[in-house]
Coordinates of C-alpha atoms and ligand atoms in Angstrom, one line a residue:
M28 CA -15.4 33.1 -25.8
K29 CA -12.0 34.2 -26.6
T30 CA -8.1 34.3 -24.4
I31 CA -5.1 35.4 -25.9
I32 CA -2.1 34.9 -23.1
R33 CA 0.8 37.4 -23.7
G34 CA 4.2 37.2 -23.9
G35 CA 4.4 34.9 -21.0
T36 CA 7.1 31.5 -20.9
I37 CA 5.6 28.3 -21.2
V38 CA 6.9 25.5 -19.3
T39 CA 5.1 22.2 -19.3
A40 CA 6.7 19.1 -18.5
A41 CA 8.5 18.5 -21.4
D42 CA 9.3 21.9 -22.8
I43 CA 10.7 25.6 -21.5
Y44 CA 10.0 28.1 -24.8
N45 CA 8.2 32.4 -24.8
A46 CA 4.9 32.4 -26.9
D47 CA 1.0 33.4 -26.8
I48 CA -2.2 31.0 -26.5
A49 CA -4.4 31.9 -28.1
I50 CA -7.7 30.5 -26.2
E51 CA -11.3 29.7 -28.1
G52 CA -13.9 28.7 -25.3
E53 CA -12.6 25.9 -23.2
K54 CA -9.7 24.9 -24.8
I55 CA -6.2 25.7 -26.4
V56 CA -6.8 26.3 -30.1
A57 CA -3.9 28.1 -30.8
I58 CA -0.2 28.1 -29.7
G59 CA 2.2 30.7 -31.2
Q60 CA 4.2 34.0 -31.6
H61 CA 2.9 37.1 -31.3
L62 CA -0.9 36.1 -31.7
T63 CA -3.6 38.4 -32.5
D64 CA -8.1 38.7 -32.6
P65 CA -9.3 41.7 -32.8
D66 CA -11.7 40.3 -30.5
A67 CA -10.2 38.2 -28.0
E68 CA -9.1 39.5 -24.5
I69 CA -5.8 40.0 -24.3
I70 CA -4.4 39.4 -20.4
D71 CA -0.5 40.4 -21.1
A72 CA 1.5 37.7 -19.3
S73 CA 4.8 39.1 -19.7
G74 CA 7.5 38.4 -17.0
Q75 CA 6.1 35.0 -15.6
Y76 CA 5.5 31.8 -16.2
V77 CA 2.3 29.7 -17.6
F78 CA 2.4 26.4 -16.1
P79 CA -1.0 24.1 -17.2
G80 CA -3.0 24.9 -14.3
G81 CA -1.6 22.1 -10.7
I82 CA -3.9 18.7 -10.5
D83 CA -4.0 17.9 -6.9
P84 CA -5.1 13.7 -6.8
H85 CA -4.6 13.4 -2.9
T86 CA -7.7 16.3 -1.5
H87 CA -10.7 14.9 1.6
L88 CA -13.3 17.4 0.5
D89 CA -16.5 17.8 3.2
M90 CA -15.2 14.6 4.6
P91 CA -17.0 13.3 7.8
F92 CA -13.1 11.5 9.7
G93 CA -12.2 11.7 13.3
G94 CA -16.0 12.5 15.8
T95 CA -15.9 15.3 14.0
V96 CA -16.0 17.0 10.0
T97 CA -13.4 19.1 7.1
A98 CA -13.6 22.2 8.0
D99 CA -13.4 22.7 4.3
D100 CA -16.3 22.1 2.3
F101 CA -16.4 21.8 -2.0
V102 CA -16.9 25.6 -2.2
T103 CA -13.8 26.4 0.9
G104 CA -11.5 24.0 -0.7
T105 CA -12.0 24.4 -4.2
K106 CA -11.8 28.5 -3.8
A107 CA -7.9 27.6 -1.9
A108 CA -6.6 25.4 -4.3
A109 CA -7.6 28.1 -7.3
F110 CA -5.7 30.2 -5.8
G111 CA -2.8 28.1 -4.8
G112 CA -2.4 27.7 -9.0
T113 CA -4.6 24.2 -9.1
T114 CA -6.9 23.8 -11.3
S115 CA -8.2 20.0 -11.1
I116 CA -8.4 18.0 -7.5
I117 CA -9.8 14.2 -7.1
D118 CA -11.0 14.0 -4.4
F119 CA -12.0 9.8 -1.8
C120 CA -15.7 9.5 -2.2
L121 CA -16.0 7.5 0.7
S122 CA -17.5 4.0 1.4
S123 CA -18.6 1.5 4.3
K124 CA -19.9 -2.0 4.7
G125 CA -22.1 -2.9 3.0
Q126 CA -23.2 0.5 1.4
S127 CA -23.1 0.6 -2.1
L128 CA -20.5 2.3 -4.3
H129 CA -23.3 3.7 -6.3
D130 CA -25.2 5.2 -3.1
A131 CA -21.9 6.6 -1.9
L132 CA -20.9 8.0 -5.1
E133 CA -23.8 9.8 -5.3
I134 CA -23.5 11.2 -2.0
W135 CA -20.0 12.0 -3.0
R136 CA -21.2 13.9 -6.0
K137 CA -23.9 15.6 -4.0
K138 CA -21.1 17.4 -2.1
A139 CA -18.9 19.0 -5.6
E140 CA -22.0 19.9 -7.7
G141 CA -23.0 23.2 -8.3
K142 CA -20.0 23.9 -5.8
A143 CA -16.3 23.3 -7.0
L144 CA -15.1 26.1 -8.1
I145 CA -12.4 24.0 -10.2
D146 CA -12.7 20.9 -12.0
Y147 CA -13.0 17.5 -9.6
G148 CA -13.0 13.6 -10.2
F149 CA -13.4 11.0 -7.3
H150 CA -11.2 7.9 -6.7
M151 CA -14.2 5.1 -5.1
M152 CA -13.2 3.9 -1.3
I153 CA -12.8 -0.6 -0.9
S154 CA -13.8 -0.9 2.2
E155 CA -15.1 -4.5 1.3
I156 CA -15.5 -6.5 -1.7
N157 CA -18.0 -8.9 -1.8
E158 CA -20.6 -10.0 -5.4
Q159 CA -22.3 -6.7 -4.9
V160 CA -19.4 -5.1 -4.6
L161 CA -17.7 -6.6 -7.3
A162 CA -19.8 -5.4 -9.9
E163 CA -20.5 -2.3 -9.6
L164 CA -17.5 -1.4 -9.6
A165 CA -17.7 -2.3 -13.5
D166 CA -19.8 0.8 -14.0
I167 CA -17.9 2.6 -11.2
V168 CA -15.6 2.5 -13.8
E169 CA -17.4 3.0 -17.1
Q170 CA -18.3 5.9 -15.2
G171 CA -15.1 8.0 -15.2
I172 CA -13.3 7.5 -11.8
S173 CA -11.1 4.4 -12.4
S174 CA -9.5 4.9 -9.3
F175 CA -10.1 2.6 -6.0
K176 CA -8.8 3.2 -2.5
V177 CA -7.6 0.7 0.1
F178 CA -7.0 2.0 3.7
M179 CA -4.5 -0.1 4.8
A180 CA -4.9 1.5 9.0
Y181 CA -7.1 3.1 10.7
K182 CA -8.2 0.1 11.8
N183 CA -11.6 0.0 13.2
V184 CA -12.4 3.1 11.1
F185 CA -11.3 2.6 7.2
Q186 CA -9.0 -0.6 7.1
A187 CA -9.8 -2.8 4.9
D188 CA -8.4 -7.0 5.5
D189 CA -5.1 -7.6 2.7
E190 CA -7.6 -10.2 1.5
T191 CA -9.9 -6.8 0.4
L192 CA -6.8 -5.8 -1.0
F193 CA -5.4 -9.0 -3.5
K194 CA -9.3 -9.0 -4.6
T195 CA -9.9 -5.8 -5.1
L196 CA -5.7 -5.9 -7.2
V197 CA -8.0 -8.1 -9.3
R198 CA -10.8 -6.2 -10.3
A199 CA -8.5 -3.0 -10.5
K200 CA -6.6 -5.7 -13.5
E201 CA -8.8 -6.8 -15.0
L202 CA -11.5 -3.1 -15.3
G203 CA -8.4 -0.9 -15.9
A204 CA -7.6 0.9 -13.1
I205 CA -5.1 1.9 -10.8
V206 CA -5.5 0.8 -6.8
Q207 CA -4.0 3.2 -4.1
V208 CA -2.7 2.6 -0.9
H209 CA -3.4 4.3 3.0
A210 CA 0.2 2.0 2.9
E211 CA 0.6 2.0 7.1
N212 CA 0.6 -1.2 9.2
G213 CA -3.0 -0.2 10.7
D214 CA -2.5 -3.3 13.4
M215 CA 0.8 -2.7 14.1
I216 CA -0.5 1.9 15.0
D217 CA -3.4 0.4 17.0
Y218 CA -0.9 -2.4 19.5
L219 CA 1.5 1.4 19.7
V220 CA -1.4 3.2 20.7
N221 CA -2.6 1.7 22.5
K222 CA 0.2 0.4 25.0
A223 CA 1.4 4.6 25.3
L224 CA -1.8 5.6 26.0
E225 CA -1.9 2.3 28.4
E226 CA 1.1 3.8 29.6
E227 CA -0.7 6.7 30.0
K228 CA 1.8 9.5 26.9
T229 CA -0.9 11.5 26.3
E230 CA 0.7 14.9 24.3
P231 CA 0.5 15.0 20.3
I232 CA 4.1 13.6 19.4
Y233 CA 2.9 10.5 20.4
H234 CA 0.7 10.4 17.6
A235 CA 4.7 10.2 15.7
L236 CA 6.0 7.5 17.9
T237 CA 2.7 5.1 17.5
R238 CA 3.2 5.0 13.8
P239 CA 7.2 4.2 13.2
T240 CA 8.1 4.2 9.9
A241 CA 8.7 1.3 9.5
A242 CA 5.1 0.5 9.4
E243 CA 4.2 2.4 6.2
G244 CA 7.9 0.4 5.0
E245 CA 7.3 -3.4 5.6
A246 CA 2.9 -1.5 4.3
T247 CA 4.3 -0.4 0.8
G248 CA 6.1 -3.9 0.8
R249 CA 3.6 -5.4 1.3
A250 CA 0.9 -4.3 -1.0
I251 CA 4.0 -4.0 -3.1
E252 CA 3.7 -7.7 -3.4
L253 CA 0.2 -8.3 -3.4
A254 CA -0.2 -6.3 -6.8
A255 CA 2.2 -7.6 -8.7
L256 CA 1.3 -11.6 -7.5
A257 CA -1.9 -9.2 -9.1
G258 CA -0.3 -8.4 -12.0
A259 CA -2.7 -5.0 -11.4
P260 CA -0.5 -0.9 -10.9
L261 CA -0.1 0.6 -7.9
Y262 CA -0.4 4.2 -6.6
V263 CA 1.3 4.5 -3.0
V264 CA -0.2 7.7 -1.9
H265 CA 1.1 9.8 0.2
V266 CA 4.8 8.9 1.2
S267 CA 6.3 10.0 3.7
C268 CA 9.6 8.1 5.2
A269 CA 13.0 6.7 3.4
E270 CA 11.6 2.9 4.4
A271 CA 8.6 2.9 2.4
V272 CA 10.6 5.0 -1.0
D273 CA 13.3 2.1 -0.4
K274 CA 10.5 -0.4 -1.3
I275 CA 8.7 1.7 -4.3
A276 CA 12.3 2.3 -5.8
E277 CA 13.3 -1.6 -5.0
A278 CA 9.8 -2.3 -6.8
R279 CA 9.8 0.3 -9.7
K280 CA 13.8 -1.8 -10.4
K281 CA 12.4 -5.1 -11.3
G282 CA 9.5 -3.5 -13.4
I283 CA 6.5 -3.6 -11.9
D284 CA 4.1 -0.8 -11.4
V285 CA 4.5 0.5 -9.0
Y286 CA 4.3 4.5 -8.2
G287 CA 4.5 7.1 -5.0
E288 CA 3.3 9.9 -4.3
T289 CA 4.6 12.8 -1.9
C290 CA 3.2 15.9 -0.3
Q291 CA 4.8 18.8 0.3
Q292 CA 4.0 19.1 4.1
Y293 CA 6.6 15.3 4.2
L294 CA 9.2 18.0 2.2
V295 CA 9.5 21.0 4.8
L296 CA 8.5 19.6 8.3
D297 CA 9.5 17.4 11.3
Q298 CA 8.5 15.3 13.4
T299 CA 8.9 17.8 16.1
A300 CA 6.8 20.6 15.2
L301 CA 4.9 17.7 16.7
Q302 CA 6.0 19.0 19.9
K303 CA 5.1 23.0 19.8
P304 CA 4.3 23.7 23.5
D305 CA 0.0 23.9 24.0
F306 CA -0.8 21.7 21.9
E307 CA -0.2 23.3 18.8
G308 CA 1.8 19.7 18.2
A309 CA -1.8 19.5 17.0
K310 CA -2.3 21.5 14.8
Y311 CA 0.7 18.6 13.1
V312 CA -1.7 15.9 13.5
W313 CA -1.9 13.1 10.4
S314 CA -1.2 10.4 8.7
P315 CA 1.4 9.3 7.7
P316 CA 3.2 11.7 10.9
L317 CA 5.8 14.5 10.1
R318 CA 9.2 12.1 9.6
E319 CA 12.3 12.8 11.0
K320 CA 14.0 15.3 8.6
R321 CA 16.9 12.7 7.8
N322 CA 13.8 11.9 5.5
Q323 CA 13.3 15.0 3.8
D324 CA 16.8 13.8 1.8
V325 CA 15.5 11.6 0.5
L326 CA 12.4 12.0 -0.9
W327 CA 13.4 15.1 -2.7
N328 CA 15.6 12.5 -4.5
G329 CA 12.5 10.4 -5.0
L330 CA 10.9 13.4 -6.7
K331 CA 14.3 13.9 -8.9
S332 CA 15.5 10.4 -10.3
G333 CA 11.4 9.6 -10.5
I334 CA 11.2 6.9 -7.5
L335 CA 8.1 9.7 -6.9
Q336 CA 6.2 10.8 -9.6
T337 CA 3.5 12.6 -8.1
V338 CA 3.4 15.4 -5.0
G339 CA -0.3 15.4 -3.9
S340 CA -1.6 17.7 -0.8
D341 CA -3.5 15.7 0.8
M342 CA -5.9 18.5 2.0
C343 CA -8.0 17.4 5.1
S344 CA -8.4 20.5 7.1
F345 CA -10.2 20.7 11.0
N346 CA -9.7 23.8 12.8
F347 CA -7.2 23.7 15.7
N348 CA -10.2 25.3 18.3
G349 CA -12.9 22.8 18.9
Q350 CA -11.8 20.0 16.2
K351 CA -7.9 19.3 17.1
E352 CA -8.8 20.9 20.2
L353 CA -10.9 17.3 20.7
G354 CA -7.3 15.6 21.4
R355 CA -6.8 17.1 25.0
G356 CA -5.4 14.8 26.8
N357 CA -5.8 11.9 24.2
F358 CA -3.5 12.5 21.2
A359 CA -5.3 9.2 19.4
K360 CA -8.5 11.4 19.4
I361 CA -6.9 14.9 16.7
P362 CA -8.9 14.7 13.7
N363 CA -5.2 13.1 11.6
G364 CA -5.4 16.0 9.1
G365 CA -4.1 19.4 7.6
P366 CA -4.8 22.8 5.8
L367 CA -2.6 22.2 2.6
I368 CA -5.0 22.3 -0.4
E369 CA -3.6 26.3 -0.6
D370 CA 0.2 26.5 -0.5
R371 CA 1.0 22.9 -2.7
L372 CA 2.5 24.6 -5.4
S373 CA 4.3 27.5 -3.8
I374 CA 6.3 24.9 -1.8
M375 CA 7.2 23.1 -5.0
Y376 CA 8.2 25.6 -6.4
S377 CA 9.7 27.6 -4.1
E378 CA 12.0 25.3 -2.2
G379 CA 12.2 22.7 -5.6
V380 CA 12.5 25.2 -8.6
A381 CA 13.9 28.5 -6.3
A382 CA 15.8 25.8 -4.1
G383 CA 17.8 23.9 -7.3
R384 CA 16.2 20.7 -6.2
L385 CA 13.7 20.1 -9.5
S386 CA 13.8 21.2 -12.6
L387 CA 10.8 23.8 -14.5
N388 CA 10.3 21.0 -15.6
Q389 CA 10.1 18.2 -13.2
F390 CA 7.6 20.8 -11.1
V391 CA 5.0 20.8 -13.3
D392 CA 5.7 17.0 -14.2
M393 CA 5.0 16.1 -10.1
T394 CA 2.1 19.2 -9.8
S395 CA 0.3 17.8 -13.2
T396 CA 1.4 16.2 -15.4
K397 CA 2.5 12.9 -14.4
A398 CA -1.4 13.2 -11.8
A399 CA -3.1 13.9 -15.4
K400 CA -0.5 10.4 -16.3
I401 CA -1.2 8.2 -14.4
F402 CA -5.7 8.9 -13.4
G403 CA -6.9 9.4 -16.7
L404 CA -6.9 13.2 -17.1
F405 CA -4.1 13.9 -19.8
P406 CA -4.1 15.0 -22.3
Q407 CA -7.0 17.0 -21.3
K408 CA -5.7 17.9 -18.8
G409 CA -2.1 18.4 -17.3
T410 CA -0.7 20.3 -20.4
I411 CA -0.7 23.0 -22.9
A412 CA -1.4 22.1 -26.0
I413 CA -3.0 22.6 -28.5
G414 CA -7.4 20.7 -27.9
S415 CA -6.0 20.8 -24.5
D416 CA -8.2 22.7 -22.2
A417 CA -7.7 25.9 -21.1
D418 CA -6.5 25.2 -17.5
L419 CA -3.5 28.0 -16.9
V420 CA -1.4 29.5 -14.3
L421 CA 0.5 32.7 -14.7
F422 CA 2.5 32.9 -11.5
D423 CA 5.8 35.7 -11.4
P424 CA 9.0 34.2 -10.3
S425 CA 10.6 37.6 -8.6
V426 CA 7.5 37.5 -5.9
T427 CA 8.5 36.4 -2.6
R428 CA 5.2 36.0 -0.3
T429 CA 4.9 35.0 3.5
I430 CA 2.3 32.0 4.5
S431 CA -0.5 32.4 6.7
A432 CA -3.5 31.9 7.9
Q433 CA -4.3 35.9 7.9
T434 CA -3.7 35.3 4.5
H435 CA -4.7 32.2 2.9
H436 CA -8.1 31.3 1.0
M437 CA -8.7 27.9 3.4
N438 CA -11.6 28.1 6.2
V439 CA -9.6 26.9 9.0
D440 CA -7.9 29.2 11.8
Y441 CA -4.2 27.7 11.1
N442 CA -1.8 27.3 8.6
P443 CA 1.1 24.8 8.8
F444 CA 3.9 26.1 7.5
E445 CA 2.9 29.9 9.2
G446 CA 5.7 32.8 8.5
M447 CA 7.5 31.0 5.4
E448 CA 8.9 32.6 3.1
V449 CA 8.0 31.5 -0.9
Q450 CA 9.7 32.5 -3.7
G451 CA 6.8 33.2 -6.3
E452 CA 3.3 34.1 -6.0
V453 CA 0.6 32.4 -7.9
I454 CA -1.1 36.2 -10.4
T455 CA -4.3 34.3 -12.3
V456 CA -5.2 31.4 -13.1
L457 CA -7.5 30.2 -16.1
S458 CA -9.9 26.6 -15.4
R459 CA -11.4 25.6 -19.0
G460 CA -10.7 29.2 -20.5
T461 CA -13.0 31.6 -17.8
C462 CA -10.1 33.4 -15.0
I463 CA -10.9 32.5 -11.7
I464 CA -8.3 34.5 -10.4
R465 CA -7.2 38.2 -12.0
N466 CA -4.4 39.4 -10.9
K467 CA -4.7 37.5 -7.1
T468 CA -8.2 38.6 -7.5
F469 CA -10.9 36.5 -7.0
V470 CA -13.1 35.8 -10.2
G471 CA -14.8 32.9 -10.4
K472 CA -17.9 31.3 -9.1
E473 CA -19.9 28.4 -7.3
G474 CA -20.5 26.0 -9.8
H475 CA -18.4 26.8 -12.7
G476 CA -16.4 23.6 -11.6
K477 CA -17.2 20.4 -13.7
Y478 CA -17.4 16.9 -13.5
V479 CA -14.5 15.2 -15.2
K480 CA -14.1 11.3 -16.6
R481 CA -10.9 10.0 -16.2
H482 CA -10.4 7.8 -18.6
K483 CA -9.0 3.9 -17.4
Y484 CA -5.6 2.7 -15.9
S485 CA -2.9 3.1 -19.5
M486 CA 1.1 2.1 -18.1
Y487 CA 2.4 5.3 -19.8
G488 CA 0.0 7.2 -19.4
N489 CA -1.8 7.8 -23.2
T490 CA -5.6 8.0 -23.2
P491 CA -6.9 5.8 -26.2
A492 CA -7.3 7.3 -29.7
T493 CA -10.4 8.9 -30.1
G494 CA -10.0 10.5 -33.9
P495 CA -9.0 13.5 -34.1
V496 CA -8.8 16.3 -31.5
H497 CA -11.8 18.9 -31.6
L498 CA -11.5 22.3 -31.7
P499 CA -14.8 24.6 -31.4
G500 CA -14.4 27.1 -34.3
T501 CA -11.4 27.9 -36.3
Y502 CA -8.6 29.8 -36.9
T503 CA -10.8 32.7 -38.0
G504 CA -9.7 35.4 -36.6
L505 CA -6.4 34.6 -35.2
Q506 CA -3.8 35.8 -37.0
M507 CA 0.3 35.8 -36.3
I508 CA 1.7 39.7 -36.2
Ligands
URP11 O1 -4.0 12.6 8.2 C1 -4.5 12.5 7.1 N1 -3.8 12.2 5.5 N2 -6.1 12.6 7.1 C2 -6.8 12.1 5.5 C3 -6.7 11.1 5.5 C4 -5.9 10.2 5.3 O2 -5.2 9.2 5.5 O3 -5.6 10.9 3.4
ZN12 ZN1 -4.2 8.5 3.9
ZN13 ZN1 -5.2 11.4 2.7

């Protein structure tokens, strides 16, 4: 199958230029002016940007959590992602104490296989370190899972202690993996939550008030110290506040190999959302919580200046009716998470690029390229280059749309950005050369998404050399006119 994307403006993390893109099979085979091929389907991209497909490095699909299971699985979640311009996700494979990592992986593979509509990889959660886990990790990395996740919060659920984190860091360094942390001090939070409940403070806002920024700053700093001691790279997920940004900035200044991810919700929403009446604040309960508005500028500046590198969604959706409602009368029982996979690129383009906070190249870098580099997908994904997967997003910057649960594609009954007007819209999306969204209509299919084996971590995102890029076929039939 051959396709030519004609007349668009190609935007990568490095360049902006007008050119056509020729695709053969799953790969980009040529980029140039006025490409033509009688056998190719032509997709007109005039007036549109052509971005590399978005990469969401932080999703939770089909995940049991908070006494229920996320409303979106690998079918509905990846379909919504595609509508939003995301063509690859890296989902968190949960594991529990006493469970073999291979068994955990098998469960997660089954959730995704034959269902995902876009490509996917996994991060492996580490809940304990013992001889078996240490041994299993080598093969887990060989299977393309080069990132391990440690939760420093959710006491008695996911939380691991510092010994586990440190040993995970040491093993990750040996194996060429990167460790990710959910950095909040779970013990401090547990104390504050119990105290609030004793004082009959049960409303959703207490979710935010019992998880102060100090708890995130402290845990971020602690994780960085441990990573520096181990000499291992560290990736801090869902950074939400100035205290955590400061710790990452200080560490990076010292040359410590630490990365920070934030999420669009922390950039545009604030803590007051949790005070909405009629329990509606529960729609905004996730961890870390939304923060006071003053943190938003710090996060935007963190992204702009390179202290933070990526924007993930932290997709973890629960319906308001029947799921968020589990926490009526006790904020600690509200399932933590939000429906966030679909609007990531929209919000980052609109509030970032269109609002003048970010350049187009920065937008691509933080929604796609950097995640590909940090997590071992580059240059297969995360860029537009000859030999790369033809994961492409055609984006019309001239239109506006209003975000709403009435029109979104996530399997949930609300959207946290309801009523927000955004500039620009995803029009057409290709995943490995196949159109999955065409003129805003879904044309993909269940099971199209493939598991992507990721490379080991490398500081500059360089994939180890594997010889010349292999292109399917030749350039026969492609000519400049
Ligand atoms: O509240 C959240 N963020 N839910 C998903 C799990 C996590 O902490 O990332
Ligand atoms: Zn988390
Ligand atoms: Zn998460």
